[in-house]
Coordinates of C-alpha atoms and ligand atoms in Angstrom, one line a residue:
M1 CA 13.9 43.0 6.1
N2 CA 13.3 43.9 9.7
N3 CA 9.6 44.0 9.1
D4 CA 9.7 40.5 7.6
R5 CA 11.5 39.1 10.5
Q6 CA 9.0 40.7 12.9
K7 CA 6.1 39.2 10.9
K8 CA 7.8 35.9 11.0
H9 CA 8.3 36.1 14.7
R10 CA 4.8 37.1 15.3
S11 CA 3.5 34.2 13.1
W12 CA 5.5 31.8 15.1
V13 CA 4.2 33.1 18.4
D14 CA 0.7 33.0 17.2
Y15 CA 1.1 29.6 15.9
V16 CA 2.1 28.4 19.3
L17 CA -0.8 30.3 20.7
V18 CA -3.3 28.8 18.4
S19 CA -1.9 25.3 18.8
S20 CA -2.1 25.6 22.5
I21 CA -5.6 26.9 22.3
F22 CA -6.5 24.0 20.1
T23 CA -5.0 21.5 22.5
L24 CA -6.6 23.3 25.4
T25 CA -10.0 23.2 23.7
V26 CA -9.7 19.5 23.1
L27 CA -8.7 19.0 26.7
I28 CA -11.6 21.1 27.9
G29 CA -13.8 19.1 25.6
I30 CA -12.6 15.9 27.1
F31 CA -13.0 17.3 30.6
I32 CA -16.6 18.3 29.9
F33 CA -17.3 15.0 28.3
T34 CA -15.9 12.9 31.0
N35 CA -16.9 15.0 33.9
G36 CA -20.3 16.2 32.8
D37 CA -19.6 19.4 34.8
S38 CA -22.4 21.6 33.5
K39 CA -21.3 24.6 35.6
F40 CA -18.0 24.6 33.8
Q41 CA -19.6 24.2 30.4
S42 CA -22.1 27.1 31.0
S43 CA -19.4 29.4 32.2
I44 CA -17.6 29.0 28.9
S45 CA -20.7 29.7 26.8
A46 CA -21.7 32.6 29.1
K47 CA -18.4 34.2 28.6
T48 CA -18.7 34.1 24.9
K49 CA -22.4 34.6 24.6
G50 CA -23.4 37.6 22.4
E51 CA -19.9 38.0 21.1
I52 CA -19.8 35.6 18.3
V53 CA -22.7 34.1 16.4
N54 CA -23.1 30.4 16.7
D55 CA -23.7 27.5 14.4
T56 CA -27.3 28.3 13.5
Q57 CA -27.2 29.3 9.8
K58 CA -25.6 26.3 8.3
L59 CA -26.5 25.1 4.7
L60 CA -26.6 21.5 3.7
S61 CA -26.5 20.0 0.3
E62 CA -25.9 16.5 -1.1
T63 CA -24.2 15.3 -4.2
K64 CA -23.2 12.0 -5.7
S65 CA -19.7 10.6 -5.2
E66 CA -17.8 8.4 -7.6
F67 CA -19.0 5.5 -5.4
E68 CA -22.6 4.4 -5.9
D69 CA -23.3 3.9 -2.2
I70 CA -21.8 7.1 -0.9
Q71 CA -23.3 10.6 -1.1
I72 CA -21.2 13.7 -0.3
V73 CA -22.6 16.2 2.1
T74 CA -21.5 19.8 1.8
E75 CA -22.1 21.8 4.9
T76 CA -21.4 25.5 4.8
S77 CA -21.8 28.5 7.1
E78 CA -21.3 32.1 6.1
D79 CA -21.2 33.3 9.7
P80 CA -19.2 36.6 9.5
T81 CA -16.7 35.5 12.1
M82 CA -16.7 31.8 12.0
P83 CA -17.4 30.7 8.4
Y84 CA -16.7 27.1 7.4
T85 CA -17.0 24.6 4.5
L86 CA -17.2 20.9 5.3
Y87 CA -17.3 17.9 3.0
Y88 CA -18.2 14.6 4.5
P89 CA -19.7 11.3 3.3
K90 CA -23.1 9.8 3.9
T91 CA -22.9 6.0 3.6
K92 CA -25.7 3.4 3.8
F93 CA -24.3 2.3 7.2
E94 CA -25.8 4.0 10.2
Q95 CA -22.8 3.2 12.4
V96 CA -20.3 4.8 10.0
N97 CA -22.5 7.9 9.6
K98 CA -22.9 8.2 13.4
E99 CA -19.1 7.9 13.9
I100 CA -18.5 10.6 11.3
S101 CA -21.2 12.9 12.5
Q102 CA -19.7 12.8 16.0
Y103 CA -16.4 13.7 14.5
I104 CA -17.8 16.6 12.6
T105 CA -19.6 18.0 15.6
K106 CA -16.4 17.8 17.7
S107 CA -14.3 19.4 15.0
K108 CA -16.7 22.3 14.7
E109 CA -16.7 22.8 18.4
N110 CA -13.0 22.8 18.4
Y111 CA -13.0 25.5 15.7
F112 CA -15.5 27.7 17.4
N113 CA -13.7 27.5 20.7
A114 CA -10.3 28.2 19.0
V115 CA -11.8 31.4 17.5
R116 CA -13.4 32.4 20.8
L117 CA -10.3 31.9 22.9
Y118 CA -8.1 33.7 20.3
K119 CA -10.6 36.6 20.4
N120 CA -10.4 36.7 24.2
A121 CA -6.6 36.9 23.9
H122 CA -6.8 39.7 21.3
P123 CA -9.9 41.7 22.5
D124 CA -9.2 44.7 20.3
K125 CA -9.0 42.7 17.1
D126 CA -11.6 41.8 14.6
V127 CA -10.9 38.1 14.7
V128 CA -12.2 36.0 11.8
G129 CA -11.7 32.3 11.5
K130 CA -11.8 29.9 8.6
Y131 CA -12.4 26.2 8.7
Q132 CA -12.3 23.8 5.9
L133 CA -12.8 20.0 6.0
F134 CA -11.7 18.2 2.9
L135 CA -12.7 14.7 2.0
D136 CA -11.0 11.9 0.1
I137 CA -12.5 8.4 -0.4
H138 CA -10.7 5.4 -1.7
E139 CA -11.6 1.8 -2.3
H140 CA -9.4 -1.3 -1.7
N141 CA -9.8 -4.9 -2.8
N142 CA -13.5 -4.2 -3.6
S143 CA -14.2 -4.6 0.1
Y144 CA -13.0 -1.5 2.0
Y145 CA -13.4 2.2 1.8
S146 CA -10.9 4.5 3.3
I147 CA -12.2 8.0 4.3
V148 CA -9.6 10.7 4.8
F149 CA -10.5 14.0 6.3
K150 CA -8.1 16.9 6.1
N151 CA -8.8 19.7 8.5
K152 CA -7.5 23.2 7.7
L153 CA -8.2 25.6 10.5
T154 CA -7.3 29.3 10.3
V155 CA -7.7 32.0 12.9
D156 CA -6.8 35.6 12.1
Q157 CA -5.4 34.7 8.7
A158 CA -1.8 33.8 9.4
N159 CA -2.4 31.0 11.9
Y160 CA -3.4 27.6 10.8
D161 CA -3.5 24.1 11.9
I162 CA -3.7 21.1 9.6
S163 CA -4.7 17.8 10.9
Y164 CA -6.0 14.5 9.6
Q165 CA -8.7 12.0 10.6
T166 CA -9.3 8.7 8.9
Y167 CA -11.8 5.8 8.8
I168 CA -11.6 2.4 7.1
F169 CA -14.8 0.4 6.9
N170 CA -16.0 -2.7 5.1
N171 CA -18.3 -1.7 2.3
H172 CA -20.4 -4.8 2.5
S173 CA -21.0 -5.0 6.2
G174 CA -20.3 -1.4 7.3
E175 CA -18.0 -2.6 10.0
L176 CA -15.3 -0.1 10.9
V177 CA -11.8 -1.6 10.7
S178 CA -9.3 -0.9 13.4
T179 CA -5.5 -1.1 12.9
Y180 CA -5.6 -4.1 15.2
Q181 CA -7.7 -5.9 12.7
L182 CA -5.7 -4.6 9.7
F183 CA -2.5 -6.1 11.3
N184 CA -4.1 -9.5 11.9
Q185 CA -4.6 -8.8 15.7
K186 CA -0.9 -9.3 16.4
T187 CA 1.2 -7.0 18.5
E188 CA 4.4 -8.4 16.9
N189 CA 3.1 -7.2 13.5
L190 CA 2.6 -3.7 14.9
E191 CA 6.1 -3.8 16.3
V192 CA 7.5 -4.6 12.9
F193 CA 5.4 -1.8 11.3
S194 CA 6.2 0.8 13.9
K195 CA 9.9 0.2 13.5
Y196 CA 9.6 0.7 9.8
V197 CA 7.5 3.9 10.2
K198 CA 9.9 5.4 12.6
N199 CA 12.9 4.7 10.3
Q200 CA 11.1 6.3 7.3
L201 CA 10.1 9.4 9.3
T202 CA 13.6 9.8 10.7
K203 CA 15.0 9.6 7.1
N204 CA 12.4 11.8 5.5
L205 CA 12.2 14.6 8.2
G206 CA 15.9 15.0 8.8
K207 CA 16.6 18.0 11.1
N208 CA 13.0 19.0 11.3
V209 CA 12.1 16.0 13.5
Y210 CA 11.2 16.4 17.1
T211 CA 13.0 13.3 18.4
D212 CA 11.1 12.9 21.7
K213 CA 7.7 13.3 20.0
L214 CA 8.7 10.9 17.2
D215 CA 9.7 8.3 19.7
S216 CA 6.4 8.5 21.6
S217 CA 4.2 8.9 18.5
T218 CA 5.6 5.9 16.7
A219 CA 5.9 3.5 19.7
P220 CA 4.1 0.2 19.0
Y221 CA 0.8 1.0 20.7
W222 CA -2.4 0.6 18.8
K223 CA -3.6 4.1 19.8
N224 CA -0.6 5.5 18.0
Y225 CA -1.7 4.1 14.6
K226 CA -5.2 5.4 14.2
R227 CA -4.8 7.6 11.2
L228 CA -4.3 5.2 8.3
A229 CA -5.8 4.9 4.9
I230 CA -5.4 2.5 2.0
I231 CA -4.9 4.4 -1.2
N232 CA -4.1 2.8 -4.6
D233 CA -2.7 -0.4 -2.9
R234 CA -0.6 1.7 -0.5
L235 CA -1.0 2.2 3.2
V236 CA -0.7 5.8 4.2
V237 CA 0.0 6.9 7.8
Y238 CA -0.8 10.5 8.6
Y239 CA 0.7 13.0 11.0
N240 CA -0.6 16.4 11.9
S241 CA 1.4 19.6 11.4
G242 CA 3.6 20.2 14.4
E243 CA 2.9 16.7 15.8
I244 CA 6.3 15.1 15.3
A245 CA 8.3 17.7 13.4
D246 CA 8.6 21.5 12.9
P247 CA 5.4 22.8 11.2
S248 CA 7.6 23.9 8.3
A249 CA 7.9 20.2 7.4
G250 CA 4.1 20.2 6.7
T251 CA 2.0 17.2 7.5
P252 CA 4.4 14.2 7.3
T253 CA 3.1 10.9 5.9
V254 CA 4.6 7.4 5.5
I255 CA 3.5 5.5 2.4
V256 CA 4.1 1.8 2.1
P257 CA 2.9 -0.6 -0.7
M258 CA 0.5 -3.1 0.6
S259 CA 2.4 -5.9 -1.1
Y260 CA 5.4 -5.0 1.0
L261 CA 3.2 -5.3 4.1
N262 CA 1.5 -8.6 3.0
P263 CA 3.2 -10.8 5.7
I264 CA 1.8 -8.7 8.5
L265 CA -1.7 -8.0 7.1
A266 CA -4.9 -9.8 7.8
D267 CA -5.9 -12.0 4.8
S268 CA -8.6 -9.7 3.4
F269 CA -6.2 -6.7 3.1
R270 CA -3.4 -8.5 1.3
T271 CA -2.9 -7.7 -2.3
S272 CA -2.4 -10.2 -5.0
A273 CA 0.7 -8.3 -6.2
I274 CA 3.9 -10.1 -5.1
S275 CA 6.7 -8.0 -3.7
K276 CA 10.2 -9.4 -4.0
E277 CA 11.0 -7.7 -0.7
T278 CA 8.7 -7.4 2.2
I279 CA 8.7 -5.8 5.6
I280 CA 9.7 -9.2 7.1
P281 CA 12.8 -10.4 5.3
V282 CA 12.6 -14.0 3.9
K283 CA 14.1 -16.2 6.5
P284 CA 17.2 -18.1 5.4
T285 CA 16.6 -21.8 4.8
G286 CA 18.1 -24.4 7.1
T287 CA 20.5 -25.9 4.5
G288 CA 20.9 -22.8 2.2
K289 CA 20.7 -25.2 -0.8
R290 CA 18.5 -23.9 -3.6
V291 CA 17.6 -24.6 -7.1
A292 CA 15.5 -22.9 -9.7
L293 CA 13.0 -24.9 -11.7
T294 CA 12.2 -23.4 -15.1
F295 CA 9.4 -24.3 -17.5
D296 CA 9.6 -23.1 -21.2
D297 CA 7.2 -22.9 -24.1
G298 CA 3.9 -22.8 -22.2
P299 CA 1.4 -21.9 -20.9
H300 CA -0.5 -25.1 -21.7
E301 CA -4.0 -25.3 -20.2
K302 CA -3.7 -28.9 -19.0
V303 CA 0.0 -29.5 -18.5
T304 CA 0.8 -26.2 -16.9
R305 CA -2.2 -26.6 -14.6
Q306 CA -1.0 -29.9 -13.4
I307 CA 2.5 -28.5 -12.8
L308 CA 1.1 -25.6 -10.9
K309 CA -0.8 -28.0 -8.6
T310 CA 2.3 -30.1 -8.0
L311 CA 4.5 -27.0 -7.2
N312 CA 1.9 -25.7 -4.8
K313 CA 1.8 -29.1 -3.1
Y314 CA 5.5 -28.8 -2.3
D315 CA 5.4 -25.1 -1.7
A316 CA 8.0 -24.8 -4.5
K317 CA 8.5 -21.7 -6.5
A318 CA 9.4 -21.8 -10.2
T319 CA 9.9 -19.6 -13.3
F320 CA 7.7 -19.9 -16.4
F321 CA 9.3 -18.7 -19.7
M322 CA 6.1 -18.1 -21.7
V323 CA 5.6 -18.0 -25.4
G324 CA 3.6 -14.8 -26.0
R325 CA 1.1 -16.2 -28.5
R326 CA -0.1 -18.7 -25.9
V327 CA -0.8 -16.0 -23.3
P328 CA -4.0 -14.3 -24.6
N329 CA -6.0 -17.5 -24.6
N330 CA -4.7 -18.5 -21.1
T331 CA -4.9 -15.3 -19.1
K332 CA -6.6 -16.9 -16.1
L333 CA -3.9 -19.6 -16.0
V334 CA -1.2 -17.0 -16.3
K335 CA -2.8 -15.0 -13.4
D336 CA -3.0 -18.1 -11.3
I337 CA 0.7 -18.8 -11.9
Y338 CA 1.7 -15.3 -11.0
N339 CA -0.6 -15.1 -7.9
S340 CA 0.9 -18.3 -6.6
G341 CA 4.3 -16.5 -6.3
H342 CA 6.0 -17.9 -9.4
E343 CA 8.1 -15.8 -11.7
I344 CA 7.1 -15.1 -15.3
G345 CA 9.6 -14.7 -18.1
N346 CA 9.5 -13.8 -21.7
H347 CA 10.3 -16.6 -24.3
T348 CA 9.4 -14.6 -27.5
W349 CA 6.1 -14.5 -29.3
N350 CA 6.3 -17.6 -31.5
H351 CA 9.7 -19.2 -30.6
P352 CA 12.0 -18.2 -33.5
K353 CA 15.7 -18.4 -33.5
L354 CA 16.5 -14.8 -32.7
T355 CA 20.0 -14.7 -34.1
S356 CA 18.4 -15.2 -37.6
L357 CA 16.1 -12.2 -37.2
T358 CA 16.6 -8.5 -37.8
S359 CA 16.9 -6.3 -34.7
K360 CA 13.5 -4.9 -35.6
Q361 CA 12.0 -8.4 -35.7
V362 CA 13.6 -9.3 -32.4
M363 CA 12.1 -6.2 -30.8
S364 CA 8.7 -7.1 -32.1
Q365 CA 9.0 -10.6 -30.6
L366 CA 10.0 -9.1 -27.2
D367 CA 7.5 -6.3 -27.1
S368 CA 4.4 -8.3 -28.2
T369 CA 5.1 -10.9 -25.5
D370 CA 5.8 -8.3 -22.8
D371 CA 2.4 -6.6 -23.7
A372 CA 0.5 -9.9 -23.6
I373 CA 1.9 -10.8 -20.2
Y374 CA 1.3 -7.3 -18.9
K375 CA -2.4 -7.5 -20.0
A376 CA -2.7 -10.8 -18.1
I377 CA -1.1 -9.9 -14.8
G378 CA -0.5 -6.1 -14.8
Q379 CA 3.3 -6.7 -14.6
Y380 CA 6.0 -7.1 -17.2
P381 CA 8.1 -10.3 -17.3
T382 CA 11.2 -9.9 -15.2
V383 CA 13.5 -12.3 -17.1
F384 CA 14.1 -13.5 -20.7
R385 CA 15.2 -16.8 -22.2
P386 CA 16.0 -17.1 -25.9
P387 CA 14.5 -20.1 -27.8
Y388 CA 17.1 -22.8 -28.4
G389 CA 19.4 -20.8 -26.2
A390 CA 20.3 -19.0 -29.4
K391 CA 21.8 -15.5 -28.6
N392 CA 24.6 -13.2 -29.6
K393 CA 25.7 -9.7 -28.4
R394 CA 23.4 -7.9 -30.9
V395 CA 20.4 -9.8 -29.6
T396 CA 21.2 -9.6 -25.9
D397 CA 21.9 -5.8 -26.2
L398 CA 18.2 -5.4 -27.2
I399 CA 16.9 -7.0 -24.0
D400 CA 16.6 -5.0 -20.8
V401 CA 15.9 -7.8 -18.4
P402 CA 18.4 -10.6 -17.4
V403 CA 18.9 -13.2 -20.1
V404 CA 18.8 -16.5 -18.4
M405 CA 20.1 -19.8 -19.7
W406 CA 20.3 -23.1 -17.6
T407 CA 22.8 -25.4 -15.9
I408 CA 20.8 -28.7 -16.1
D409 CA 19.0 -29.7 -19.2
T410 CA 16.5 -32.5 -18.4
L411 CA 16.1 -33.2 -22.2
D412 CA 12.4 -33.8 -21.4
W413 CA 11.5 -32.6 -24.9
K414 CA 13.5 -35.5 -26.3
H415 CA 12.8 -38.5 -24.1
R416 CA 9.2 -37.6 -23.2
N417 CA 9.4 -40.1 -20.4
A418 CA 8.1 -39.3 -16.9
N419 CA 10.5 -41.8 -15.3
K420 CA 13.6 -40.2 -16.9
L421 CA 13.0 -36.7 -15.4
L422 CA 14.3 -37.5 -11.9
P423 CA 17.5 -39.3 -13.0
M424 CA 18.4 -36.3 -15.2
V425 CA 18.0 -34.0 -12.3
K426 CA 19.6 -36.3 -9.7
N427 CA 22.7 -37.0 -11.7
N428 CA 23.5 -33.4 -12.4
L429 CA 22.2 -31.7 -9.2
H430 CA 24.2 -28.9 -7.7
N431 CA 23.5 -25.9 -5.5
N432 CA 22.0 -22.9 -7.4
A433 CA 21.2 -25.1 -10.4
I434 CA 18.9 -23.7 -13.0
I435 CA 16.9 -26.7 -14.3
L436 CA 15.4 -26.6 -17.8
M437 CA 12.0 -28.3 -18.4
H438 CA 9.0 -27.7 -20.7
D439 CA 5.4 -27.3 -19.5
I440 CA 3.9 -28.5 -22.8
H441 CA 4.8 -32.2 -22.4
Q442 CA 2.5 -34.4 -20.3
S443 CA 5.5 -36.6 -19.3
T444 CA 7.1 -33.6 -17.6
A445 CA 4.1 -32.8 -15.5
D446 CA 3.8 -36.5 -14.6
G447 CA 7.5 -36.8 -13.6
L448 CA 7.6 -33.6 -11.6
D449 CA 6.2 -35.0 -8.3
S450 CA 9.1 -37.4 -7.9
V451 CA 11.6 -34.6 -8.7
L452 CA 10.1 -32.3 -6.0
A453 CA 9.9 -35.1 -3.5
Y454 CA 13.6 -35.8 -4.0
L455 CA 14.7 -32.2 -3.8
Q456 CA 12.7 -31.7 -0.6
K457 CA 14.3 -34.8 0.9
E458 CA 17.8 -33.5 0.0
G459 CA 17.0 -30.2 1.6
Y460 CA 16.8 -28.1 -1.5
E461 CA 14.5 -25.1 -1.6
C462 CA 12.9 -24.3 -5.0
V463 CA 13.1 -20.6 -5.7
T464 CA 12.6 -18.3 -8.8
V465 CA 15.4 -17.8 -11.2
S466 CA 15.7 -14.1 -10.1
E467 CA 16.4 -15.3 -6.6
I468 CA 19.3 -17.5 -7.8
L469 CA 20.6 -14.6 -9.9
A470 CA 20.4 -12.2 -6.9
S471 CA 22.4 -14.5 -4.7
Q472 CA 25.2 -14.8 -7.4
K473 CA 25.7 -11.0 -7.7
Ligands
ZN1 ZN1 11.7 -22.9 -25.9

């Protein structure tokens, strides 16, 4: 017990020592770099000369990465006191390689100096260091690579320091991307982001957090947000061990879906995935009046296209309840609908009256349509509407998304008259109305423009059906 505690205590003291050495080394490095004081530099090397072998016997090898245009360099040294293994990328861009090479050189120097200084503090010990640099590469939007370096530095076994370094660059031009560019060159975007990061860290780190350091490290300055990577459509922010929290908390990260960040990102970083919630809450409309337009029985190559165009003209959002069997032949159209911010609902595979089917048949109608839509957009439909509005408890119990009916029936399927669409809406209009139409009739597409013009004039915002449902909870 007592032994354990002593060991723990010792580790802690050494941790602080190594950390300070590390910090000191960096400071010395900066001092030398900025001052060019060669006397100071030579006094350091003279002091350590002959004690520890330097970086002379390194081995280099290259292997392929999973990306065609990136090679992985493995650099190792089996120096008895300062061995290391480093992995780093070699790209086709000189500027990127140069930046990385400078970083590698600096990191190795930090390591050597940390070992030397530790050795000086413990002259009677056989001090052995260990340094590993791990590499991760990720691609985003077919346009950007994120490089993540994880440094693991050990001196005298028990003491280690884990830190991160990242680079994002354009894989067509080789241009390195700064956080300033990522956030569309707007300080207000960084302010929104930094508030979010700080909240997340406070929540995740609990008692381990160093409040003062967290405040200063997350303040909205560009220099505070340099360690970022885009991994699987998520933005990851890295912190080093001991940087903002007790080292026992490891290396904290904040991970945010890119779709959540869409409003504050530069165009080329936005994802096509639509997030219902984003880092900037949707601003309330002036009037607060809203309706949901819904289109059933499509998609139809010509009619739905025209409707999509008209909706976009008025910046109106709608919900499309699709018949599954029509989806596989119109995947591009379905994608375009989804990417324009509209909602996609399930309207069965081939439009049967569900109350006349067995439960097994109902499930098959639902699942095949879900799968077809998933194949088209990578997301499952978020709402369901039964054909003919025919439902009972047995049927609705089988459905795990909201079952949505309507409050205004335009009867567009019956009159098939473009001029009758607006009067049907106008005479029944109310706040939070759910309006039923069909995107397989040319007359509906032709009459839609006048409906949207009217709604806009009356101060109604057209939203998805889920947004109406959410407001009625
Ligand atoms: Zn229908």
